[in-house]
Coordinates of N, CA and C in Angstrom, one line a residue:
X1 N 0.8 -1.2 0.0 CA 0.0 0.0 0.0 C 0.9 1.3 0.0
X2 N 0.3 2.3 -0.4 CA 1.1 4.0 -0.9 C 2.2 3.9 -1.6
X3 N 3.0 2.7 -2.3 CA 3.8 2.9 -2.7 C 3.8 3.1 -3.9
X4 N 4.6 4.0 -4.3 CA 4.7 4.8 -5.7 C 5.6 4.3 -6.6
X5 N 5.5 4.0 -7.9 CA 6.2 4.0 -8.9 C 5.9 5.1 -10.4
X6 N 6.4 6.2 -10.9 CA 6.3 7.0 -11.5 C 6.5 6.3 -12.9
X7 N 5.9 6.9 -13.9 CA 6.1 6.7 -15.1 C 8.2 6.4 -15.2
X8 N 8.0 6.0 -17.0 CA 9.4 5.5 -17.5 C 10.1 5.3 -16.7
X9 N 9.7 4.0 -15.8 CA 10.7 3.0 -14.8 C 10.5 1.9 -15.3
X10 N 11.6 0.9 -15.3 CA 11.7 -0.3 -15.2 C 12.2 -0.9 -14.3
X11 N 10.9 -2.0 -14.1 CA 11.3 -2.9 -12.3 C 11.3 -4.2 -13.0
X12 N 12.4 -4.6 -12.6 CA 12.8 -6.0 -13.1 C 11.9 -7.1 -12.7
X13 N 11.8 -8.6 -13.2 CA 11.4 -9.9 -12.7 C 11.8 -9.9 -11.6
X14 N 10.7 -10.6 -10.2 CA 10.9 -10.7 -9.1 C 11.2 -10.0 -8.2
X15 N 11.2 -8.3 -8.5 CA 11.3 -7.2 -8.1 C 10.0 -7.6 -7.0
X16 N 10.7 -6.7 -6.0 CA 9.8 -6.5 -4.4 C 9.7 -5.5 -3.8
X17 N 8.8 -4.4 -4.2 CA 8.6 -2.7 -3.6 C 7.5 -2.8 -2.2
X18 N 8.1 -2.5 -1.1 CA 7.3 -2.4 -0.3 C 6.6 -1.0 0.0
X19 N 6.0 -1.2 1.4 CA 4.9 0.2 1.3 C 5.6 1.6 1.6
X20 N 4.8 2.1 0.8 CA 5.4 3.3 1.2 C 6.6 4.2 0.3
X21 N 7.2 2.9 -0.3 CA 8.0 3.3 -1.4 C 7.9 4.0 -2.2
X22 N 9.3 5.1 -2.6 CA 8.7 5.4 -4.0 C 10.1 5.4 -5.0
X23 N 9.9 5.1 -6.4 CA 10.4 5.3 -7.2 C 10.2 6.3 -8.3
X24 N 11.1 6.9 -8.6 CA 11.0 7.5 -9.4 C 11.2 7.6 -10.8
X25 N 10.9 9.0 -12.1 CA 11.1 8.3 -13.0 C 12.2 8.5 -13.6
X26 N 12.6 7.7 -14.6 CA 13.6 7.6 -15.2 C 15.2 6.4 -14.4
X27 N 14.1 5.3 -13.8 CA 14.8 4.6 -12.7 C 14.8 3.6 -13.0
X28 N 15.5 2.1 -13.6 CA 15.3 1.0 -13.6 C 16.0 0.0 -12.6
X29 N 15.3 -1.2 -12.0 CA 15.6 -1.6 -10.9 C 15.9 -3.1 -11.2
X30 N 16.6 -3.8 -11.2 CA 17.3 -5.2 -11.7 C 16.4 -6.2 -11.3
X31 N 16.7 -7.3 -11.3 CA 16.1 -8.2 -11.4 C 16.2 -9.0 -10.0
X32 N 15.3 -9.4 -9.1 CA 14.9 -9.8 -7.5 C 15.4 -8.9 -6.9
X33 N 15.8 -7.5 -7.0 CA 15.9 -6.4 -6.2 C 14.8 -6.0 -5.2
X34 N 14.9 -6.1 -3.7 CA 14.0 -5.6 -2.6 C 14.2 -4.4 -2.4
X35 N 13.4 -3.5 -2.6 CA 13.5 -2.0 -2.0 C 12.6 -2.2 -0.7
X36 N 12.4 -1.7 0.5 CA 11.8 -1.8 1.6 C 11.4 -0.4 1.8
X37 N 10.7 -0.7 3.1 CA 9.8 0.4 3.4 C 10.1 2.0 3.3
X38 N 9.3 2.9 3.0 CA 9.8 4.3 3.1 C 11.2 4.4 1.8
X39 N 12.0 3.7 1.3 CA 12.6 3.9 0.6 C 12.2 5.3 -0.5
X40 N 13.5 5.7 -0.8 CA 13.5 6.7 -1.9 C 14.2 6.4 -3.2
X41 N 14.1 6.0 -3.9 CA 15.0 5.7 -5.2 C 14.7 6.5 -6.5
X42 N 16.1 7.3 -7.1 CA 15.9 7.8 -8.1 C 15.3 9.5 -7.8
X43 N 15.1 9.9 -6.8 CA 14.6 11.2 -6.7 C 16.1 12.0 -7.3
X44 N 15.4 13.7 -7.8 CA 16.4 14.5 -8.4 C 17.3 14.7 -7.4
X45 N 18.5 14.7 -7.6 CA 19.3 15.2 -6.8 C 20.1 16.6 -5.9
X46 N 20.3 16.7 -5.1 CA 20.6 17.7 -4.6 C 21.8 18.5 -4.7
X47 N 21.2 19.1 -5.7 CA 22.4 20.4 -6.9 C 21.6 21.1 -7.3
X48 N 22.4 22.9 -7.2 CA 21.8 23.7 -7.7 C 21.4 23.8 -9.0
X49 N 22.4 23.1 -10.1 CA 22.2 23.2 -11.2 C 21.1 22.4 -12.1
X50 N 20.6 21.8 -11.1 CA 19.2 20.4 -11.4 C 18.0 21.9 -11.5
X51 N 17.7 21.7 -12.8 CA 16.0 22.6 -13.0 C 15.1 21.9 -13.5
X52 N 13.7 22.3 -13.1 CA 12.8 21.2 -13.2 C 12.4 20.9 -14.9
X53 N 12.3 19.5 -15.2 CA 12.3 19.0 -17.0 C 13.4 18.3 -17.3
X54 N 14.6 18.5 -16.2 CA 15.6 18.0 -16.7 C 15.8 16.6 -16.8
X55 N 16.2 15.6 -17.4 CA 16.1 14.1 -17.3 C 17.3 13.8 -16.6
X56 N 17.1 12.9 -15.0 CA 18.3 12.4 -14.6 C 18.2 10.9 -14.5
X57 N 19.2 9.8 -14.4 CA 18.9 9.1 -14.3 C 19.1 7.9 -13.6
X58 N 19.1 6.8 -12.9 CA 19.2 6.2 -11.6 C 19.4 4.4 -12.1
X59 N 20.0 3.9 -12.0 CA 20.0 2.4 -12.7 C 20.5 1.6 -10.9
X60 N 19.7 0.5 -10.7 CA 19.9 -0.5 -9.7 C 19.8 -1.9 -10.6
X61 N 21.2 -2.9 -9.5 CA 21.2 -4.1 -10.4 C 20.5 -4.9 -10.0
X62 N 20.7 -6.4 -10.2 CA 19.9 -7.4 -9.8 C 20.1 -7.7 -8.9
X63 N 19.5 -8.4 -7.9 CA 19.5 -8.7 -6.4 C 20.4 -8.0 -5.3
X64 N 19.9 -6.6 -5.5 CA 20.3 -5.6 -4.2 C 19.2 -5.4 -3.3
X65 N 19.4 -5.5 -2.1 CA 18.7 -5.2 -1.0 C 18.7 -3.9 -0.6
X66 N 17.6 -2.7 -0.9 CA 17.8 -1.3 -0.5 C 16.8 -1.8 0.9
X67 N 17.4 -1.2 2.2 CA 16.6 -1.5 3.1 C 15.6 0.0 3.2
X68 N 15.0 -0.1 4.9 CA 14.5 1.0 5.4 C 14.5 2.0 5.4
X69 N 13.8 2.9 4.9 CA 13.7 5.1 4.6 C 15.5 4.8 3.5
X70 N 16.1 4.0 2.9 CA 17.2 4.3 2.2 C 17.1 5.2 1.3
X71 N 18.1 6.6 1.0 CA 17.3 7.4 0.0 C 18.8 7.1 -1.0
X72 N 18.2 7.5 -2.7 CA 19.1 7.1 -3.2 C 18.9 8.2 -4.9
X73 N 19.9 9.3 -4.7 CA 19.3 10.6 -5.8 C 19.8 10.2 -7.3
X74 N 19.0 10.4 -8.3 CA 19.8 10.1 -9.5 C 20.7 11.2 -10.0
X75 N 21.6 10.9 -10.8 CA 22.7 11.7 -11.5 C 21.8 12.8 -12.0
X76 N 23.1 13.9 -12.6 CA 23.0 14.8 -13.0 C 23.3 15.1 -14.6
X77 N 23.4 15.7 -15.3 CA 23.7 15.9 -16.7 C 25.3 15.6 -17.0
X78 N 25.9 15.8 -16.1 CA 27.3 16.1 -15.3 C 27.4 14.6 -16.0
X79 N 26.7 13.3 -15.7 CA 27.4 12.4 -15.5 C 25.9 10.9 -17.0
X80 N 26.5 10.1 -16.8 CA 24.6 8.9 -17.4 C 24.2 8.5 -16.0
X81 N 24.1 9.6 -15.1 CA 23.2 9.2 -14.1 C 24.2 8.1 -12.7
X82 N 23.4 7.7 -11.8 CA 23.9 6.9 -10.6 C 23.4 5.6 -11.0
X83 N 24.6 4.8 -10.6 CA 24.7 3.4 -10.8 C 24.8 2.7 -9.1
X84 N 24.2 1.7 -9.8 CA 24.9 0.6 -8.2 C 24.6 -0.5 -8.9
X85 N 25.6 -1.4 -8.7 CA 25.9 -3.1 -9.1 C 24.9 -3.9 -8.5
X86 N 25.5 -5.2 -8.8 CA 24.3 -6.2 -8.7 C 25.2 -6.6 -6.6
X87 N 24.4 -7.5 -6.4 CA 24.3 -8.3 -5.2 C 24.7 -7.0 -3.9
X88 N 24.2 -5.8 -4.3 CA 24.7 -5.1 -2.8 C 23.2 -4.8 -1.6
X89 N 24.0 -4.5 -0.7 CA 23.4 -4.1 1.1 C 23.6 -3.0 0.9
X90 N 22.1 -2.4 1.1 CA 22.4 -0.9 1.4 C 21.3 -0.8 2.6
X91 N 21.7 -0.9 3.8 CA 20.7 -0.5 5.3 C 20.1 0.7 5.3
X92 N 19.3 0.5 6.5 CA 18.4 1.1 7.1 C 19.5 2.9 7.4
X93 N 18.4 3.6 6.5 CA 18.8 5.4 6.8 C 20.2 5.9 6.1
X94 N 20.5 4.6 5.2 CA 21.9 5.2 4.2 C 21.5 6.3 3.1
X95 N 22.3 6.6 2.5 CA 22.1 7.8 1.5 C 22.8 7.9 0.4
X96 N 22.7 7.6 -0.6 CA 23.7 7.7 -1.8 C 23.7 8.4 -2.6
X97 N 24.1 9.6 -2.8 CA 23.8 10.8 -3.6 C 24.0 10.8 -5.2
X98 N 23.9 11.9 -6.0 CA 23.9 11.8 -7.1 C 25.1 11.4 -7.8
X99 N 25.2 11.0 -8.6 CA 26.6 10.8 -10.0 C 27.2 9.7 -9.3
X100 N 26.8 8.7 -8.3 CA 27.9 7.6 -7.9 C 28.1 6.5 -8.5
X101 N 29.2 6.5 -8.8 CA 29.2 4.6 -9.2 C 29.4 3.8 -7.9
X102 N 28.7 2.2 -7.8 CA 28.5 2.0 -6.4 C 29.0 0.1 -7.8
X103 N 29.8 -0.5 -7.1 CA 30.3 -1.4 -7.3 C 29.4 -2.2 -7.2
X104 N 29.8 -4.2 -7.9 CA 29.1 -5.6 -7.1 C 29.1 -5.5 -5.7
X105 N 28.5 -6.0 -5.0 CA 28.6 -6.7 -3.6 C 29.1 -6.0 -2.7
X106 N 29.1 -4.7 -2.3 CA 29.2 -3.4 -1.9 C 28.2 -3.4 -0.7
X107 N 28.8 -3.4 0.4 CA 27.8 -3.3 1.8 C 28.0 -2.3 2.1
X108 N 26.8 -1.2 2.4 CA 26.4 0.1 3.1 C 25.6 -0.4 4.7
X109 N 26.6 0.1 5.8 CA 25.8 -0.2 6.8 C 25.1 0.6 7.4
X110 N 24.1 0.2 8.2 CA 23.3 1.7 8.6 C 23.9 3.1 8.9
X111 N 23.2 4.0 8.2 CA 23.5 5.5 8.4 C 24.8 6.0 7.8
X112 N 25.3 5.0 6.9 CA 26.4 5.8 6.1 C 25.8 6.6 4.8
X113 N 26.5 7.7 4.4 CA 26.3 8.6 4.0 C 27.4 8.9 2.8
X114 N 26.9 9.0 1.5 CA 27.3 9.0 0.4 C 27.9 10.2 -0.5
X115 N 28.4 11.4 -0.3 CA 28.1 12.0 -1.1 C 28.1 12.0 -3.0
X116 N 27.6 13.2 -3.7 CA 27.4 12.6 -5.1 C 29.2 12.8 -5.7
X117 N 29.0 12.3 -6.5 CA 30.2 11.4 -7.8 C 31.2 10.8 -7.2
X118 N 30.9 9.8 -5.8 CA 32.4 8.9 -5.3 C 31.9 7.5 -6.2
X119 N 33.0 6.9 -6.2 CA 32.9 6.1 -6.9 C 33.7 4.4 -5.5
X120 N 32.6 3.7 -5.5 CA 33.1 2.9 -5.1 C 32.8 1.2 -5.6
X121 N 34.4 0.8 -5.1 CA 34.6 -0.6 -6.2 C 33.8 -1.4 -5.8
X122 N 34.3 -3.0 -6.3 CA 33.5 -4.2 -5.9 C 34.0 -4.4 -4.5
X123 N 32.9 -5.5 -3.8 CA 33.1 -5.6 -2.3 C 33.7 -4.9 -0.9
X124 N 33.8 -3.9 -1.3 CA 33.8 -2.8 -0.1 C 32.8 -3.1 0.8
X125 N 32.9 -3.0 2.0 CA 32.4 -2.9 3.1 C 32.5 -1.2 3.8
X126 N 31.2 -0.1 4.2 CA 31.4 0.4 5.1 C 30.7 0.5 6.0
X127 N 31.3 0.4 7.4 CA 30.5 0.2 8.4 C 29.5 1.8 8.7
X128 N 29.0 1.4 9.9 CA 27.7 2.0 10.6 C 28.3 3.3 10.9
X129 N 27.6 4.5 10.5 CA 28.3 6.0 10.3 C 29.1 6.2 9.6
X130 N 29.5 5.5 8.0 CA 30.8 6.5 7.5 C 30.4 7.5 7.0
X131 N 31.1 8.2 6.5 CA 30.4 9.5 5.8 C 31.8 9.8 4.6
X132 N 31.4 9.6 3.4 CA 32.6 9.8 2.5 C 32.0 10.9 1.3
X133 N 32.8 12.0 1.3 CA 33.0 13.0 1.2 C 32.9 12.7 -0.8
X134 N 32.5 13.7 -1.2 CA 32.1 14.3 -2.9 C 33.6 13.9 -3.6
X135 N 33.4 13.1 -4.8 CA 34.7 12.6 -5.6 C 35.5 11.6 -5.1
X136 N 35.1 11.5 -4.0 CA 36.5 10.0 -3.3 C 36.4 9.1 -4.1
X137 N 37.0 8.0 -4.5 CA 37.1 6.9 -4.7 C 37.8 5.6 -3.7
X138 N 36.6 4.7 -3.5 CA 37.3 3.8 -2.6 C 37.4 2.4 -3.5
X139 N 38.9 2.1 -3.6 CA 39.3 0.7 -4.0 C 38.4 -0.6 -3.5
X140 N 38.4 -1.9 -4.6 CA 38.1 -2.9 -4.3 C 38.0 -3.7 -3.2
X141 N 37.5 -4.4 -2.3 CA 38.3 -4.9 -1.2 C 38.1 -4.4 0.0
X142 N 37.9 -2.8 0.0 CA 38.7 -2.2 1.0 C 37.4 -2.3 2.2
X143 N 37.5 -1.9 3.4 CA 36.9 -1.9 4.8 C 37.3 -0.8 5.2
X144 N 36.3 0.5 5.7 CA 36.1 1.6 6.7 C 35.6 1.3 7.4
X145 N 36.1 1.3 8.5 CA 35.5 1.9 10.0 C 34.3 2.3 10.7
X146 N 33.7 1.8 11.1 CA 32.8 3.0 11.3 C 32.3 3.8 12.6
X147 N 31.8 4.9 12.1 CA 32.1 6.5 12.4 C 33.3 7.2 11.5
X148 N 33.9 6.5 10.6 CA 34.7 7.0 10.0 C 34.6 8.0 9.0
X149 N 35.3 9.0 8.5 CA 34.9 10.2 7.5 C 36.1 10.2 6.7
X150 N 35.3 9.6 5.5 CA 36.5 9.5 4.5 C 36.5 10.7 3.4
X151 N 37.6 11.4 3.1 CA 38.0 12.6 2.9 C 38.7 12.8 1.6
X152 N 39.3 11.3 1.0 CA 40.5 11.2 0.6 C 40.0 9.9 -0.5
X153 N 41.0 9.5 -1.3 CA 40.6 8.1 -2.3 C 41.2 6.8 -1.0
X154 N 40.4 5.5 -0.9 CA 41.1 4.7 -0.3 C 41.6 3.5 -0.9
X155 N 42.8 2.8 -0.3 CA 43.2 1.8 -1.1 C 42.3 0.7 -1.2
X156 N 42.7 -0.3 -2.2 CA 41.9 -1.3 -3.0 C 42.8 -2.1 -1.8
X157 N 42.2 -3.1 -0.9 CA 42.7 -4.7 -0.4 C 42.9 -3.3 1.2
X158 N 42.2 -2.3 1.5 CA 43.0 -2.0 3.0 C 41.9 -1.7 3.8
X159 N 41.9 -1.6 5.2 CA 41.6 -1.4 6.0 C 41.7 -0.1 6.3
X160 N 40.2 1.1 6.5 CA 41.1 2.4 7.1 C 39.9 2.5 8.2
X161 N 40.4 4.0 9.1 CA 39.7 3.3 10.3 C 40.0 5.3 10.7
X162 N 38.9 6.0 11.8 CA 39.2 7.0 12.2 C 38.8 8.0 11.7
X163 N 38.5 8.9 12.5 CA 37.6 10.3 12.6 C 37.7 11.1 11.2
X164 N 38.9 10.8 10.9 CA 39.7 11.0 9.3 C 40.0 10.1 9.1
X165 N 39.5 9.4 7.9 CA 40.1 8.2 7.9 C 41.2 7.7 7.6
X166 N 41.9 6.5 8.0 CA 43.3 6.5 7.4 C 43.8 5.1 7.4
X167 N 45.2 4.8 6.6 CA 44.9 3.2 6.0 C 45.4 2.9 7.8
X168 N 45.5 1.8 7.9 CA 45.4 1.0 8.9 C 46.5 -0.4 8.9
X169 N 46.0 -0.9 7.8 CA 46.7 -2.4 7.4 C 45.2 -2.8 6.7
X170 N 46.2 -4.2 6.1 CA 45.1 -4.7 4.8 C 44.0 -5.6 5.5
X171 N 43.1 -5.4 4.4 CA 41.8 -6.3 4.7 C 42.0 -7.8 4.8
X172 N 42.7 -8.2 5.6 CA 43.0 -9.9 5.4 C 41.6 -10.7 6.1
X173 N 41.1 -10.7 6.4 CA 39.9 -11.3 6.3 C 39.1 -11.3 5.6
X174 N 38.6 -9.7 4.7 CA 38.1 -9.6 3.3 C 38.9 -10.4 2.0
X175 N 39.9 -10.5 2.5 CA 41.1 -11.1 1.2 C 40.2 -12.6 1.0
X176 N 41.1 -12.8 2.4 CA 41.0 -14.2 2.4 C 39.3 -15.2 2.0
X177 N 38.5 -14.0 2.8 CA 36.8 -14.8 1.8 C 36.8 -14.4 0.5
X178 N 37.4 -13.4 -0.1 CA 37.5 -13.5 -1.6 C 38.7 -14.5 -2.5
X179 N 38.9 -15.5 -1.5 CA 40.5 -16.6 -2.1 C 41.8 -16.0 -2.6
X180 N 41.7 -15.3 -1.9 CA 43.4 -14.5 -2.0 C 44.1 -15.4 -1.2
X181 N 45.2 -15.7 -1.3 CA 46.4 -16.5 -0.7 C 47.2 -16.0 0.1
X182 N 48.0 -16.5 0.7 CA 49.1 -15.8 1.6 C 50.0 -15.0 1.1
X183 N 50.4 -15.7 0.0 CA 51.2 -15.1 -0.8 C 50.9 -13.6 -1.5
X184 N 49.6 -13.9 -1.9 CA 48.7 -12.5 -2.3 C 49.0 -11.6 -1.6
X185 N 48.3 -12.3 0.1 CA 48.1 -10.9 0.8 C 49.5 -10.3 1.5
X186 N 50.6 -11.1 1.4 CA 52.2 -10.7 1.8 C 52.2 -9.7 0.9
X187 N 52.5 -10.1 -0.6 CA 52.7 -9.1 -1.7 C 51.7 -7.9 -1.2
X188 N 50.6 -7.6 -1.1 CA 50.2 -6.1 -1.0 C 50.2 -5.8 0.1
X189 N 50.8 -6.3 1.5 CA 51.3 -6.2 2.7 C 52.4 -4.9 2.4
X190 N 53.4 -6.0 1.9 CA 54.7 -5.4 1.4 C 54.5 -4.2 1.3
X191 N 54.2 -3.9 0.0 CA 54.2 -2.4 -1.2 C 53.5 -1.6 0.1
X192 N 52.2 -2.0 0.6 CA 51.7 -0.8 1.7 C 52.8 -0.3 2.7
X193 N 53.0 -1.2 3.1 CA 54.1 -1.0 4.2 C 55.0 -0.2 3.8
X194 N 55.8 -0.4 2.6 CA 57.2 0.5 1.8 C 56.4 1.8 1.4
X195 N 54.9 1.8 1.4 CA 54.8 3.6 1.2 C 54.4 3.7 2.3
X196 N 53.5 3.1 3.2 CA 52.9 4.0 4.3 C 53.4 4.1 5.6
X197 N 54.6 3.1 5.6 CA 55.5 3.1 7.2 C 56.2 3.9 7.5
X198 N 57.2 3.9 8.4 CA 57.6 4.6 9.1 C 59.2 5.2 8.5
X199 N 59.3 5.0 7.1 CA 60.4 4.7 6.0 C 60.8 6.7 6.3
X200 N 62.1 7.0 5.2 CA 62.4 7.9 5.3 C 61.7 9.0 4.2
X201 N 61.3 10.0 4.4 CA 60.7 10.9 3.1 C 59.4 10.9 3.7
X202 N 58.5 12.0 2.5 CA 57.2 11.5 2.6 C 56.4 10.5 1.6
X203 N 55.2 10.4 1.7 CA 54.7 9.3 1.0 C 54.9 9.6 -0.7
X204 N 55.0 10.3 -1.2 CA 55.5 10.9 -2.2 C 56.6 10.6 -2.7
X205 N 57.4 10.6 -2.1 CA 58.6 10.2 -2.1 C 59.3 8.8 -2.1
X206 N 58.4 8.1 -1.4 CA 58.7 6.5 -1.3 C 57.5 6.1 -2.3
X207 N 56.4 6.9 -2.8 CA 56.0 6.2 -4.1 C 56.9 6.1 -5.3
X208 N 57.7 7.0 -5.6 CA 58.7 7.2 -6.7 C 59.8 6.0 -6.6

């Protein structure tokens, strides 16, 4: 009941809109995708330069779970609109703003906060309150913190953690459920360590 779907959308097979929902137009939603209650998907986005007529546009994959009140704005002209891959978690009160690319299997945990055009890879995990900042990109793999405020691009395979966020050490438990080896995870051990330790110069310097 009250849930809204607006003209020129497409909701895939086995698609599941609960009450209250609404989509918007110019939104297509993949195939066994749950949107839950109160959800927002595809609304215009929050930019001055959005005037009303303008076509933006919003694409979800197949079997992502948008939980509770999740709001999620479509792109701008700027960009073909906001993406999000197939098999992801996006909880209860997240937000994903305009122009994002949002990877496969990408967990949003409650109350993280998205702003528009970051771009994040496959299987990333962020925990409960991140909040990552307009343009970042966060690598494959990677795990934030949460309460953490990401500010910055984060590495692919690391762990960052903190009020600002910052690398930590690698995701070896994300590695290892994705069949990365020891050997794997030594090798990008390594290289982080030779730029981010305690070496001489700054990180600039030990990347050259």
């Amino acid at each position: 009941p009250y849930a809204i779907i607006e003209d020129n959308t497409v909701i895939g097979d086995g698609a599941f809109i609960d009450a209250h929902a609404k989509i918007c137009r110019y939104t297509t939603i993949g195939k066994n995708t749950r949107v839950y209650l109160g959800a927002l998907i595809g609304e215009e986005p929050q930019d001055h330069r959005m005037k009303p007529g303008i076509k933006s546009f919003t694409k979800i994959g197949d079997n992502v779970n948008i939980r509770e009140y999740v709001t999620i704005h479509s792109g701008t002209p700027a960009s073909d609109g906001t993406v999000i891959g197939d098999d992801c978690q996006i909880m209860v009160n997240a937000h994903v703003g305009h122009d994002c690319k949002i990877g496969n299997s990408v967990v949003m945990s409650n109350l993280v906060q998205v702003a528009g055009h970051v771009e994040i890879e496959d299987f990333v995990i962020l925990s409960g309150g991140v909040m990552v900042l307009q343009f970042a990109r966060i690598g494959r793999n990677a795990f934030v913190g949460g309460m953490s405020g990401v500010g910055n691009d984060v590495l692919p395979y690391a762990i960052y953690d903190g009020g600002r966020a910052v690398y930590r050490t690698i995701n070896r438990v994300g590695l290892m459920r994705h069949g990365f080896t020891n050997e794997d995870m030594h090798a990008i051990h390594s290289v982080y360590s030779a730029v981010f330790g305690d070496g001489e110069g700054t990180v600039s310097d030990r990347l050259v």
